[in-house]
PDB file of C-alpha atoms in Angstrom:
ATOM      1  CA  MET A   1       0.000   0.000   0.000  1.00  0.00           C
ATOM      2  CA  SER A   2       1.651   3.224  -1.176  1.00  0.00           C
ATOM      3  CA  ALA A   3       1.288   6.616   0.491  1.00  0.00           C
ATOM      4  CA  PRO A   4       0.035   9.452  -1.768  1.00  0.00           C
ATOM      5  CA  ALA A   5       1.028  13.020  -1.038  1.00  0.00           C
ATOM      6  CA  HIS A   6      -2.583  14.093  -0.396  1.00  0.00           C
ATOM      7  CA  LEU A   7      -5.783  12.281   0.563  1.00  0.00           C
ATOM      8  CA  GLU A   8      -9.204  13.902   0.620  1.00  0.00           C
ATOM      9  CA  PRO A   9     -10.980  13.327   3.960  1.00  0.00           C
ATOM     10  CA  ARG A  10     -14.169  12.625   1.987  1.00  0.00           C
ATOM     11  CA  LEU A  11     -12.571   9.495   0.548  1.00  0.00           C
ATOM     12  CA  LEU A  12     -11.486   8.319   3.982  1.00  0.00           C
ATOM     13  CA  ARG A  13     -14.984   8.913   5.346  1.00  0.00           C
ATOM     14  CA  ALA A  14     -16.423   6.827   2.510  1.00  0.00           C
ATOM     15  CA  PHE A  15     -13.976   4.040   3.299  1.00  0.00           C
ATOM     16  CA  VAL A  16     -14.636   4.089   7.060  1.00  0.00           C
ATOM     17  CA  THR A  17     -18.411   4.071   6.611  1.00  0.00           C
ATOM     18  CA  VAL A  18     -18.325   1.111   4.228  1.00  0.00           C
ATOM     19  CA  ALA A  19     -15.921  -0.682   6.580  1.00  0.00           C
ATOM     20  CA  GLU A  20     -18.359  -0.211   9.458  1.00  0.00           C
ATOM     21  CA  GLU A  21     -21.456  -1.243   7.520  1.00  0.00           C
ATOM     22  CA  LEU A  22     -19.846  -3.821   5.176  1.00  0.00           C
ATOM     23  CA  HIS A  23     -22.679  -2.899   2.836  1.00  0.00           C
ATOM     24  CA  PHE A  24     -22.517  -0.161   0.204  1.00  0.00           C
ATOM     25  CA  THR A  25     -26.238   0.635   0.207  1.00  0.00           C
ATOM     26  CA  ARG A  26     -26.410   1.107   3.982  1.00  0.00           C
ATOM     27  CA  ALA A  27     -23.191   3.131   3.949  1.00  0.00           C
ATOM     28  CA  ALA A  28     -24.544   5.413   1.227  1.00  0.00           C
ATOM     29  CA  THR A  29     -27.721   5.937   3.255  1.00  0.00           C
ATOM     30  CA  ARG A  30     -25.655   6.961   6.297  1.00  0.00           C
ATOM     31  CA  LEU A  31     -23.670   9.450   4.231  1.00  0.00           C
ATOM     32  CA  TYR A  32     -26.677  10.799   2.319  1.00  0.00           C
ATOM     33  CA  VAL A  33     -25.029  10.107  -1.034  1.00  0.00           C
ATOM     34  CA  ALA A  34     -25.881   7.942  -4.032  1.00  0.00           C
ATOM     35  CA  GLN A  35     -24.458   4.437  -3.918  1.00  0.00           C
ATOM     36  CA  GLN A  36     -22.713   4.989  -7.258  1.00  0.00           C
ATOM     37  CA  ALA A  37     -20.957   8.094  -5.902  1.00  0.00           C
ATOM     38  CA  LEU A  38     -19.850   6.202  -2.817  1.00  0.00           C
ATOM     39  CA  SER A  39     -18.480   3.346  -4.928  1.00  0.00           C
ATOM     40  CA  ARG A  40     -16.552   5.852  -7.059  1.00  0.00           C
ATOM     41  CA  ASP A  41     -14.971   7.412  -3.977  1.00  0.00           C
ATOM     42  CA  VAL A  42     -13.884   4.041  -2.617  1.00  0.00           C
ATOM     43  CA  ARG A  43     -12.415   2.984  -5.971  1.00  0.00           C
ATOM     44  CA  ARG A  44     -10.583   6.317  -6.215  1.00  0.00           C
ATOM     45  CA  LEU A  45      -9.098   5.822  -2.739  1.00  0.00           C
ATOM     46  CA  GLU A  46      -7.973   2.330  -3.711  1.00  0.00           C
ATOM     47  CA  ARG A  47      -6.293   3.708  -6.839  1.00  0.00           C
ATOM     48  CA  GLU A  48      -4.524   6.451  -4.888  1.00  0.00           C
ATOM     49  CA  LEU A  49      -3.284   3.981  -2.296  1.00  0.00           C
ATOM     50  CA  GLY A  50      -2.447   1.350  -4.881  1.00  0.00           C
ATOM     51  CA  SER A  51      -4.229  -1.312  -2.869  1.00  0.00           C
ATOM     52  CA  GLU A  52      -7.561  -3.108  -2.764  1.00  0.00           C
ATOM     53  CA  LEU A  53      -9.378  -2.312   0.471  1.00  0.00           C
ATOM     54  CA  PHE A  54     -12.502  -4.452   0.100  1.00  0.00           C
ATOM     55  CA  LEU A  55     -13.345  -7.865  -1.284  1.00  0.00           C
ATOM     56  CA  ARG A  56     -16.688  -7.547  -3.052  1.00  0.00           C
ATOM     57  CA  THR A  57     -18.967 -10.404  -4.071  1.00  0.00           C
ATOM     58  CA  THR A  58     -22.652 -10.492  -4.933  1.00  0.00           C
ATOM     59  CA  ARG A  59     -23.330 -11.681  -1.386  1.00  0.00           C
ATOM     60  CA  GLN A  60     -21.004  -9.741   0.886  1.00  0.00           C
ATOM     61  CA  VAL A  61     -18.363  -7.056   1.367  1.00  0.00           C
ATOM     62  CA  THR A  62     -15.312  -7.758   3.551  1.00  0.00           C
ATOM     63  CA  LEU A  63     -12.155  -5.839   4.406  1.00  0.00           C
ATOM     64  CA  THR A  64      -8.850  -6.971   2.945  1.00  0.00           C
ATOM     65  CA  ALA A  65      -5.741  -7.125   5.119  1.00  0.00           C
ATOM     66  CA  ASP A  66      -4.759  -3.684   3.781  1.00  0.00           C
ATOM     67  CA  GLY A  67      -8.219  -2.394   4.623  1.00  0.00           C
ATOM     68  CA  GLU A  68      -7.935  -3.712   8.184  1.00  0.00           C
ATOM     69  CA  ARG A  69      -4.571  -1.966   8.585  1.00  0.00           C
ATOM     70  CA  LEU A  70      -5.876   1.329   7.202  1.00  0.00           C
ATOM     71  CA  LEU A  71      -9.075   1.506   9.267  1.00  0.00           C
ATOM     72  CA  PRO A  72      -7.735   2.733  12.652  1.00  0.00           C
ATOM     73  CA  TYR A  73      -5.562   5.362  10.945  1.00  0.00           C
ATOM     74  CA  ALA A  74      -8.456   6.591   8.806  1.00  0.00           C
ATOM     75  CA  ARG A  75     -10.632   6.931  11.905  1.00  0.00           C
ATOM     76  CA  ALA A  76      -7.895   8.896  13.660  1.00  0.00           C
ATOM     77  CA  VAL A  77      -7.583  11.290  10.701  1.00  0.00           C
ATOM     78  CA  LEU A  78     -11.340  11.895  10.617  1.00  0.00           C
ATOM     79  CA  ARG A  79     -11.476  12.517  14.368  1.00  0.00           C
ATOM     80  CA  ALA A  80      -8.657  15.031  13.987  1.00  0.00           C
ATOM     81  CA  GLN A  81     -10.526  16.759  11.159  1.00  0.00           C
ATOM     82  CA  ASP A  82     -13.689  16.987  13.272  1.00  0.00           C
ATOM     83  CA  ASP A  83     -11.692  18.448  16.165  1.00  0.00           C
ATOM     84  CA  LEU A  84     -10.031  20.987  13.882  1.00  0.00           C
ATOM     85  CA  LEU A  85     -13.352  22.129  12.438  1.00  0.00           C
ATOM     86  CA  ALA A  86     -14.813  22.368  15.928  1.00  0.00           C
ATOM     87  CA  ALA A  87     -11.896  24.535  17.069  1.00  0.00           C
ATOM     88  CA  ALA A  88     -12.426  26.754  14.036  1.00  0.00           C
ATOM     89  CA  GLY A  89     -16.114  27.143  14.822  1.00  0.00           C
ATOM     90  CA  GLN A  90     -17.243  25.053  11.854  1.00  0.00           C
ATOM     91  CA  ALA A  91     -18.505  22.074  13.820  1.00  0.00           C
ATOM     92  CA  ARG A  92     -20.819  19.461  12.383  1.00  0.00           C
ATOM     93  CA  PRO A  93     -24.016  18.681  14.337  1.00  0.00           C
ATOM     94  CA  LEU A  94     -23.520  17.062  17.731  1.00  0.00           C
ATOM     95  CA  LEU A  95     -25.364  13.705  17.760  1.00  0.00           C
ATOM     96  CA  VAL A  96     -26.813  13.084  21.229  1.00  0.00           C
ATOM     97  CA  ASP A  97     -28.383   9.756  22.194  1.00  0.00           C
ATOM     98  CA  LEU A  98     -31.371  10.165  24.539  1.00  0.00           C
ATOM     99  CA  ASN A  99     -31.750   6.394  25.029  1.00  0.00           C
ATOM    100  CA  SER A 100     -35.544   6.186  24.497  1.00  0.00           C
ATOM    101  CA  PRO A 101     -38.289   8.688  23.619  1.00  0.00           C
ATOM    102  CA  GLY A 102     -40.035  10.071  26.674  1.00  0.00           C
ATOM    103  CA  LEU A 103     -37.200   9.737  29.184  1.00  0.00           C
ATOM    104  CA  GLU A 104     -37.111  13.046  31.007  1.00  0.00           C
ATOM    105  CA  THR A 105     -33.516  13.468  32.203  1.00  0.00           C
ATOM    106  CA  PRO A 106     -31.627  13.326  28.873  1.00  0.00           C
ATOM    107  CA  ARG A 107     -34.412  15.202  27.082  1.00  0.00           C
ATOM    108  CA  ARG A 108     -34.231  18.111  29.532  1.00  0.00           C
ATOM    109  CA  VAL A 109     -30.435  18.253  29.314  1.00  0.00           C
ATOM    110  CA  LEU A 110     -30.594  18.403  25.522  1.00  0.00           C
ATOM    111  CA  HIS A 111     -33.222  21.152  25.539  1.00  0.00           C
ATOM    112  CA  ARG A 112     -31.185  23.247  27.996  1.00  0.00           C
ATOM    113  CA  ALA A 113     -28.027  22.686  25.924  1.00  0.00           C
ATOM    114  CA  ARG A 114     -29.790  24.055  22.850  1.00  0.00           C
ATOM    115  CA  GLU A 115     -30.497  27.199  24.849  1.00  0.00           C
ATOM    116  CA  LEU A 116     -26.870  27.476  25.984  1.00  0.00           C
ATOM    117  CA  ALA A 117     -25.381  26.814  22.524  1.00  0.00           C
ATOM    118  CA  PRO A 118     -27.888  28.349  20.081  1.00  0.00           C
ATOM    119  CA  ALA A 119     -25.292  28.720  17.323  1.00  0.00           C
ATOM    120  CA  HIS A 120     -24.725  24.955  17.160  1.00  0.00           C
ATOM    121  CA  GLU A 121     -26.911  22.074  16.041  1.00  0.00           C
ATOM    122  CA  LEU A 122     -27.599  19.314  18.569  1.00  0.00           C
ATOM    123  CA  MET A 123     -29.512  16.398  17.093  1.00  0.00           C
ATOM    124  CA  ALA A 124     -31.294  13.697  19.104  1.00  0.00           C
ATOM    125  CA  ARG A 125     -30.840   9.983  18.521  1.00  0.00           C
ATOM    126  CA  TYR A 126     -32.429   6.992  20.294  1.00  0.00           C
ATOM    127  CA  GLU A 127     -30.162   3.959  20.774  1.00  0.00           C
ATOM    128  CA  SER A 128     -32.088   2.301  23.670  1.00  0.00           C
ATOM    129  CA  GLY A 129     -29.136   1.484  25.887  1.00  0.00           C
ATOM    130  CA  LEU A 130     -25.746   2.819  26.939  1.00  0.00           C
ATOM    131  CA  THR A 131     -23.753  -0.302  26.067  1.00  0.00           C
ATOM    132  CA  TRP A 132     -24.849  -0.090  22.451  1.00  0.00           C
ATOM    133  CA  ALA A 133     -24.550   3.697  22.351  1.00  0.00           C
ATOM    134  CA  ALA A 134     -21.028   3.573  23.834  1.00  0.00           C
ATOM    135  CA  GLY A 135     -19.867   1.451  20.922  1.00  0.00           C
ATOM    136  CA  GLU A 136     -21.406   3.934  18.519  1.00  0.00           C
ATOM    137  CA  VAL A 137     -19.682   6.822  20.325  1.00  0.00           C
ATOM    138  CA  LEU A 138     -16.299   5.103  20.103  1.00  0.00           C
ATOM    139  CA  ALA A 139     -16.878   4.405  16.404  1.00  0.00           C
ATOM    140  CA  GLY A 140     -17.683   8.089  15.774  1.00  0.00           C
ATOM    141  CA  ARG A 141     -21.306   7.478  14.781  1.00  0.00           C
ATOM    142  CA  LEU A 142     -22.579   9.205  17.941  1.00  0.00           C
ATOM    143  CA  ASP A 143     -21.078  11.948  20.073  1.00  0.00           C
ATOM    144  CA  ALA A 144     -22.721  11.576  23.481  1.00  0.00           C
ATOM    145  CA  SER A 145     -25.145   9.428  25.423  1.00  0.00           C
ATOM    146  CA  PHE A 146     -26.617   8.974  28.904  1.00  0.00           C
ATOM    147  CA  GLY A 147     -26.744   6.036  31.267  1.00  0.00           C
ATOM    148  CA  ARG A 148     -25.042   3.819  33.824  1.00  0.00           C
ATOM    149  CA  PHE A 149     -21.306   4.252  33.187  1.00  0.00           C
ATOM    150  CA  ALA A 150     -20.204   1.741  35.844  1.00  0.00           C
ATOM    151  CA  GLY A 151     -22.129  -0.967  34.007  1.00  0.00           C
ATOM    152  CA  LEU A 152     -20.028  -0.694  30.856  1.00  0.00           C
ATOM    153  CA  ALA A 153     -17.278  -3.180  30.056  1.00  0.00           C
ATOM    154  CA  PRO A 154     -13.785  -1.886  30.947  1.00  0.00           C
ATOM    155  CA  ALA A 155     -12.792  -1.850  27.271  1.00  0.00           C
ATOM    156  CA  LEU A 156     -15.629   0.588  26.549  1.00  0.00           C
ATOM    157  CA  ARG A 157     -14.999   2.774  29.597  1.00  0.00           C
ATOM    158  CA  ALA A 158     -11.325   3.120  28.669  1.00  0.00           C
ATOM    159  CA  GLY A 159     -12.190   5.202  25.596  1.00  0.00           C
ATOM    160  CA  LEU A 160     -14.851   7.363  27.211  1.00  0.00           C
ATOM    161  CA  ASP A 161     -15.236  10.275  29.600  1.00  0.00           C
ATOM    162  CA  GLN A 162     -18.253  10.795  31.830  1.00  0.00           C
ATOM    163  CA  GLN A 163     -19.945  13.441  33.948  1.00  0.00           C
ATOM    164  CA  PRO A 164     -22.438  12.468  36.690  1.00  0.00           C
ATOM    165  CA  VAL A 165     -25.863  13.971  36.007  1.00  0.00           C
ATOM    166  CA  ARG A 166     -28.498  12.439  38.281  1.00  0.00           C
ATOM    167  CA  TYR A 167     -29.439   9.869  40.874  1.00  0.00           C
ATOM    168  CA  GLU A 168     -32.787   9.000  39.331  1.00  0.00           C
ATOM    169  CA  PRO A 169     -35.249   7.266  41.699  1.00  0.00           C
ATOM    170  CA  MET A 170     -36.500   3.993  40.313  1.00  0.00           C
ATOM    171  CA  ALA A 171     -39.991   2.623  39.898  1.00  0.00           C
ATOM    172  CA  VAL A 172     -41.879  -0.396  38.684  1.00  0.00           C
ATOM    173  CA  VAL A 173     -44.440  -0.567  35.864  1.00  0.00           C
ATOM    174  CA  LEU A 174     -47.372  -2.818  36.773  1.00  0.00           C
ATOM    175  CA  PRO A 175     -50.473  -4.057  34.944  1.00  0.00           C
ATOM    176  CA  GLU A 176     -53.316  -1.916  36.252  1.00  0.00           C
ATOM    177  CA  ASP A 177     -54.972  -4.954  37.876  1.00  0.00           C
ATOM    178  CA  HIS A 178     -51.762  -6.225  39.529  1.00  0.00           C
ATOM    179  CA  ARG A 179     -51.930  -7.015  43.259  1.00  0.00           C
ATOM    180  CA  LEU A 180     -49.564  -4.078  43.989  1.00  0.00           C
ATOM    181  CA  ALA A 181     -51.181  -1.544  41.654  1.00  0.00           C
ATOM    182  CA  ALA A 182     -53.358   0.024  44.358  1.00  0.00           C
ATOM    183  CA  ARG A 183     -50.326   1.099  46.395  1.00  0.00           C
ATOM    184  CA  ALA A 184     -48.966   4.624  46.042  1.00  0.00           C
ATOM    185  CA  GLU A 185     -45.433   3.260  46.536  1.00  0.00           C
ATOM    186  CA  VAL A 186     -44.057  -0.257  46.346  1.00  0.00           C
ATOM    187  CA  PRO A 187     -41.556  -1.414  48.989  1.00  0.00           C
ATOM    188  CA  LEU A 188     -38.891  -3.645  47.500  1.00  0.00           C
ATOM    189  CA  SER A 189     -39.893  -6.363  49.961  1.00  0.00           C
ATOM    190  CA  ALA A 190     -43.366  -6.422  48.408  1.00  0.00           C
ATOM    191  CA  LEU A 191     -41.820  -7.610  45.125  1.00  0.00           C
ATOM    192  CA  ALA A 192     -40.557 -10.809  46.772  1.00  0.00           C
ATOM    193  CA  GLY A 193     -41.863 -13.763  44.792  1.00  0.00           C
ATOM    194  CA  GLU A 194     -42.357 -11.671  41.654  1.00  0.00           C
ATOM    195  CA  THR A 195     -40.513 -12.086  38.351  1.00  0.00           C
ATOM    196  CA  VAL A 196     -39.495  -8.620  37.132  1.00  0.00           C
ATOM    197  CA  TYR A 197     -38.416  -7.730  33.601  1.00  0.00           C
ATOM    198  CA  ALA A 198     -35.168  -5.742  33.296  1.00  0.00           C
ATOM    199  CA  GLY A 199     -34.075  -6.229  29.702  1.00  0.00           C
ATOM    200  CA  ALA A 200     -32.346  -9.610  30.066  1.00  0.00           C
ATOM    201  CA  GLY A 201     -31.086 -10.750  26.675  1.00  0.00           C
ATOM    202  CA  ASN A 202     -31.204  -7.281  25.123  1.00  0.00           C
ATOM    203  CA  PRO A 203     -27.678  -6.675  23.737  1.00  0.00           C
ATOM    204  CA  ARG A 204     -28.196  -2.913  23.937  1.00  0.00           C
ATOM    205  CA  THR A 205     -28.818  -2.781  27.708  1.00  0.00           C
ATOM    206  CA  PRO A 206     -26.724  -5.305  29.669  1.00  0.00           C
ATOM    207  CA  GLU A 207     -25.709  -2.530  32.069  1.00  0.00           C
ATOM    208  CA  TRP A 208     -29.382  -2.179  33.083  1.00  0.00           C
ATOM    209  CA  THR A 209     -29.873  -5.941  33.541  1.00  0.00           C
ATOM    210  CA  ASP A 210     -26.710  -6.116  35.641  1.00  0.00           C
ATOM    211  CA  PHE A 211     -28.003  -3.309  37.866  1.00  0.00           C
ATOM    212  CA  ALA A 212     -31.307  -5.168  38.355  1.00  0.00           C
ATOM    213  CA  ARG A 213     -29.465  -8.383  39.232  1.00  0.00           C
ATOM    214  CA  LEU A 214     -27.557  -6.555  41.982  1.00  0.00           C
ATOM    215  CA  LEU A 215     -30.765  -4.934  43.249  1.00  0.00           C
ATOM    216  CA  PHE A 216     -32.783  -8.167  43.317  1.00  0.00           C
ATOM    217  CA  ASP A 217     -30.046 -10.299  44.892  1.00  0.00           C
ATOM    218  CA  GLY A 218     -31.100 -11.534  48.347  1.00  0.00           C
ATOM    219  CA  ARG A 219     -34.556  -9.971  48.118  1.00  0.00           C
ATOM    220  CA  GLY A 220     -36.450 -12.928  46.631  1.00  0.00           C
ATOM    221  CA  ILE A 221     -37.076 -11.097  43.358  1.00  0.00           C
ATOM    222  CA  ALA A 222     -36.504 -13.110  40.181  1.00  0.00           C
ATOM    223  CA  LEU A 223     -35.088 -11.596  37.016  1.00  0.00           C
ATOM    224  CA  ALA A 224     -37.346 -12.306  34.053  1.00  0.00           C
ATOM    225  CA  PRO A 225     -35.583 -14.529  31.493  1.00  0.00           C
ATOM    226  CA  PRO A 226     -34.466 -13.248  28.091  1.00  0.00           C
ATOM    227  CA  ALA A 227     -37.303 -12.516  25.707  1.00  0.00           C
ATOM    228  CA  PRO A 228     -37.527 -11.178  22.135  1.00  0.00           C
ATOM    229  CA  LEU A 229     -37.007  -7.423  22.177  1.00  0.00           C
ATOM    230  CA  ALA A 230     -40.319  -5.552  21.976  1.00  0.00           C
ATOM    231  CA  VAL A 231     -39.911  -2.456  19.793  1.00  0.00           C
ATOM    232  CA  GLY A 232     -42.417   0.375  20.207  1.00  0.00           C
ATOM    233  CA  GLU A 233     -45.004   1.158  22.883  1.00  0.00           C
ATOM    234  CA  GLU A 234     -47.759  -0.997  21.380  1.00  0.00           C
ATOM    235  CA  GLU A 235     -45.562  -4.078  21.125  1.00  0.00           C
ATOM    236  CA  PHE A 236     -44.112  -3.524  24.612  1.00  0.00           C
ATOM    237  CA  GLN A 237     -47.613  -3.246  26.056  1.00  0.00           C
ATOM    238  CA  ARG A 238     -48.726  -6.413  24.236  1.00  0.00           C
ATOM    239  CA  VAL A 239     -45.798  -8.456  25.556  1.00  0.00           C
ATOM    240  CA  MET A 240     -46.339  -7.105  29.056  1.00  0.00           C
ATOM    241  CA  ALA A 241     -50.012  -8.100  28.901  1.00  0.00           C
ATOM    242  CA  VAL A 242     -49.006 -11.656  27.965  1.00  0.00           C
ATOM    243  CA  THR A 243     -46.244 -12.138  30.557  1.00  0.00           C
ATOM    244  CA  ARG A 244     -47.761  -9.911  33.264  1.00  0.00           C
ATOM    245  CA  HIS A 245     -44.257  -9.348  34.597  1.00  0.00           C
ATOM    246  CA  PRO A 246     -43.653  -6.047  36.394  1.00  0.00           C
ATOM    247  CA  VAL A 247     -41.036  -3.945  34.592  1.00  0.00           C
ATOM    248  CA  LEU A 248     -38.136  -2.174  36.312  1.00  0.00           C
ATOM    249  CA  ALA A 249     -38.131   1.507  35.288  1.00  0.00           C
ATOM    250  CA  VAL A 250     -37.413   5.034  36.538  1.00  0.00           C
ATOM    251  CA  VAL A 251     -39.889   7.491  38.012  1.00  0.00           C
ATOM    252  CA  ASP A 252     -39.960   9.538  34.793  1.00  0.00           C
ATOM    253  CA  PHE A 253     -40.817   6.530  32.612  1.00  0.00           C
ATOM    254  CA  PRO A 254     -43.493   7.599  30.090  1.00  0.00           C
ATOM    255  CA  PRO A 255     -47.035   6.389  30.853  1.00  0.00           C
ATOM    256  CA  MET A 256     -48.525   3.452  28.966  1.00  0.00           C
ATOM    257  CA  PRO A 257     -52.194   2.426  28.658  1.00  0.00           C
ATOM    258  CA  SER A 258     -53.446  -0.282  31.047  1.00  0.00           C
ATOM    259  CA  THR A 259     -50.432   0.117  33.352  1.00  0.00           C
ATOM    260  CA  VAL A 260     -49.484   2.089  36.454  1.00  0.00           C
ATOM    261  CA  LEU A 261     -46.089   3.421  37.502  1.00  0.00           C
ATOM    262  CA  ARG A 262     -45.213   3.114  41.177  1.00  0.00           C
ATOM    263  CA  PRO A 263     -42.037   4.433  42.902  1.00  0.00           C
ATOM    264  CA  LEU A 264     -39.893   1.862  44.689  1.00  0.00           C
ATOM    265  CA  VAL A 265     -39.093   2.511  48.350  1.00  0.00           C
ATOM    266  CA  GLU A 266     -37.505   0.948  51.453  1.00  0.00           C
ATOM    267  CA  PRO A 267     -34.835   1.509  50.200  1.00  0.00           C
ATOM    268  CA  VAL A 268     -35.117   3.836  47.202  1.00  0.00           C
ATOM    269  CA  PRO A 269     -33.041   2.335  44.359  1.00  0.00           C
ATOM    270  CA  LEU A 270     -31.220   5.014  42.388  1.00  0.00           C
ATOM    271  CA  SER A 271     -30.463   4.772  38.689  1.00  0.00           C
ATOM    272  CA  PRO A 272     -27.074   6.499  38.212  1.00  0.00           C
ATOM    273  CA  VAL A 273     -27.225   8.675  35.093  1.00  0.00           C
ATOM    274  CA  SER A 274     -23.999   9.988  33.559  1.00  0.00           C
ATOM    275  CA  LEU A 275     -23.345  12.007  30.428  1.00  0.00           C
ATOM    276  CA  VAL A 276     -20.846  10.014  28.346  1.00  0.00           C
ATOM    277  CA  TRP A 277     -18.671  11.068  25.412  1.00  0.00           C
ATOM    278  CA  ARG A 278     -15.490   9.981  23.595  1.00  0.00           C
ATOM    279  CA  LYS A 279     -12.209  10.838  25.287  1.00  0.00           C
ATOM    280  CA  GLY A 280     -10.441  13.761  23.681  1.00  0.00           C
ATOM    281  CA  MET A 281     -13.454  14.897  21.655  1.00  0.00           C
ATOM    282  CA  VAL A 282     -13.517  18.623  20.913  1.00  0.00           C
ATOM    283  CA  HIS A 283     -16.834  20.207  19.908  1.00  0.00           C
ATOM    284  CA  PRO A 284     -18.251  23.551  21.057  1.00  0.00           C
ATOM    285  CA  ALA A 285     -21.730  22.074  21.526  1.00  0.00           C
ATOM    286  CA  LEU A 286     -20.327  19.459  23.914  1.00  0.00           C
ATOM    287  CA  ASP A 287     -19.429  22.314  26.252  1.00  0.00           C
ATOM    288  CA  GLY A 288     -23.066  23.411  26.121  1.00  0.00           C
ATOM    289  CA  LEU A 289     -24.277  19.870  26.809  1.00  0.00           C
ATOM    290  CA  ARG A 290     -21.994  19.493  29.808  1.00  0.00           C
ATOM    291  CA  GLY A 291     -22.963  22.929  31.094  1.00  0.00           C
ATOM    292  CA  ALA A 292     -26.650  22.103  30.746  1.00  0.00           C
ATOM    293  CA  ALA A 293     -26.219  18.872  32.699  1.00  0.00           C
ATOM    294  CA  ALA A 294     -24.362  20.680  35.475  1.00  0.00           C
ATOM    295  CA  ASP A 295     -26.920  23.516  35.639  1.00  0.00           C
ATOM    296  CA  LEU A 296     -29.920  21.186  35.866  1.00  0.00           C
ATOM    297  CA  ALA A 297     -28.230  18.960  38.417  1.00  0.00           C
ATOM    298  CA  ALA A 298     -27.623  22.011  40.624  1.00  0.00           C
ATOM    299  CA  GLU A 299     -31.086  23.524  40.111  1.00  0.00           C
ATOM    300  CA  GLU A 300     -33.020  20.290  40.621  1.00  0.00           C
ATOM    301  CA  GLY A 301     -30.800  18.663  43.237  1.00  0.00           C
ATOM    302  CA  TRP A 302     -30.247  15.713  40.931  1.00  0.00           C
ATOM    303  CA  LEU A 303     -26.941  14.766  42.571  1.00  0.00           C
ATOM    304  CA  ARG A 304     -28.181  14.956  46.166  1.00  0.00           C
ATOM    305  CA  ARG A 305     -28.358  11.335  47.241  1.00  0.00           C
ATOM    306  CA  PRO A 306     -31.293  10.588  49.573  1.00  0.00           C
ATOM    307  CA  THR A 307     -30.428   9.025  52.931  1.00  0.00           C
ATOM    308  CA  ASP A 308     -32.454   5.914  52.102  1.00  0.00           C
ATOM    309  CA  GLY A 309     -31.054   5.636  48.581  1.00  0.00           C
ATOM    310  CA  TRP A 310     -29.541   2.355  47.336  1.00  0.00           C
ATOM    311  CA  LEU A 311     -26.654   2.194  44.876  1.00  0.00           C
ATOM    312  CA  PRO A 312     -23.996  -0.465  44.165  1.00  0.00           C
ATOM    313  CA  ASP A 313     -20.484   0.387  45.349  1.00  0.00           C
ATOM    314  CA  ALA A 314     -19.115   0.551  41.794  1.00  0.00           C
ATOM    315  CA  ASP A 315     -21.725   3.135  40.864  1.00  0.00           C
ATOM    316  CA  THR A 316     -21.067   5.163  43.989  1.00  0.00           C
ATOM    317  CA  ALA A 317     -17.387   5.346  43.030  1.00  0.00           C
ATOM    318  CA  VAL A 318     -18.215   6.552  39.516  1.00  0.00           C
ATOM    319  CA  MET A 319     -20.797   9.107  40.612  1.00  0.00           C
ATOM    320  CA  THR A 320     -18.573  10.641  43.288  1.00  0.00           C
ATOM    321  CA  ALA A 321     -15.299  10.625  41.337  1.00  0.00           C
ATOM    322  CA  SER A 322     -13.796  14.110  41.166  1.00  0.00           C
TER     323      SER A 322
END
């Protein structure tokens, strides 16, 4: 593989996107370009480097050995370009994962950040779990997300920075005719003997399932087994009606028909919410996002831990780190 004197970043971005998708049509959709134009850019890059980067068949696209070697360097160049443009005030939109529609904490932080950084575009995304979103952040397809940082694998945490945002009190979603539905609050001891759903088997949210396992341990609460992922409110409600399992949630979980949301008490389990972004990332809107999180935490007392709050030790260490 030869080294040309100049390489257009556009060609590297085309290469990286195809390498991540291993599918030209999906890559073109991500880049908002025609597939033919994307193919031309990749072929041009291959000519300039004097090396084939992809093996293409009618069934699949795979990276060659040269493509594998080039990929980390291409990503580094593109990150440097993004940082340079940000420093020059020409930043691209900041892509912010809010986890799921209707969750109050990340939504409020994003709205406040738009007020603090009106000259910059902050765009919402919904990746439904921090483990999945963290991989997207490290790959450069997202810029920031929210969730339980201590629940991420060490390899993911190593490439990320985080800022504590909130101890969010937790709740349980119950069918409206459930034996506990009439209570204003549900003590954890009252869930003994119940099987509670907490996302087991969902590859996007293992950090949430792990938290539930720690919470339920020794309390006689069973973790619902893995189930096919229900996408959308209607499908979630249908599956819940069939299984009748209570669902572990947070107090700001959006309402659903035929269910009730009840805070958990004695003790109050706390969902530790952090703002998470890639280490070393430079973007003026990120400053606004971090400022918004800090402002709301101070105004709303989000980081004041209640005396009867419950949190695993690993999460306490993350949320109190200076």
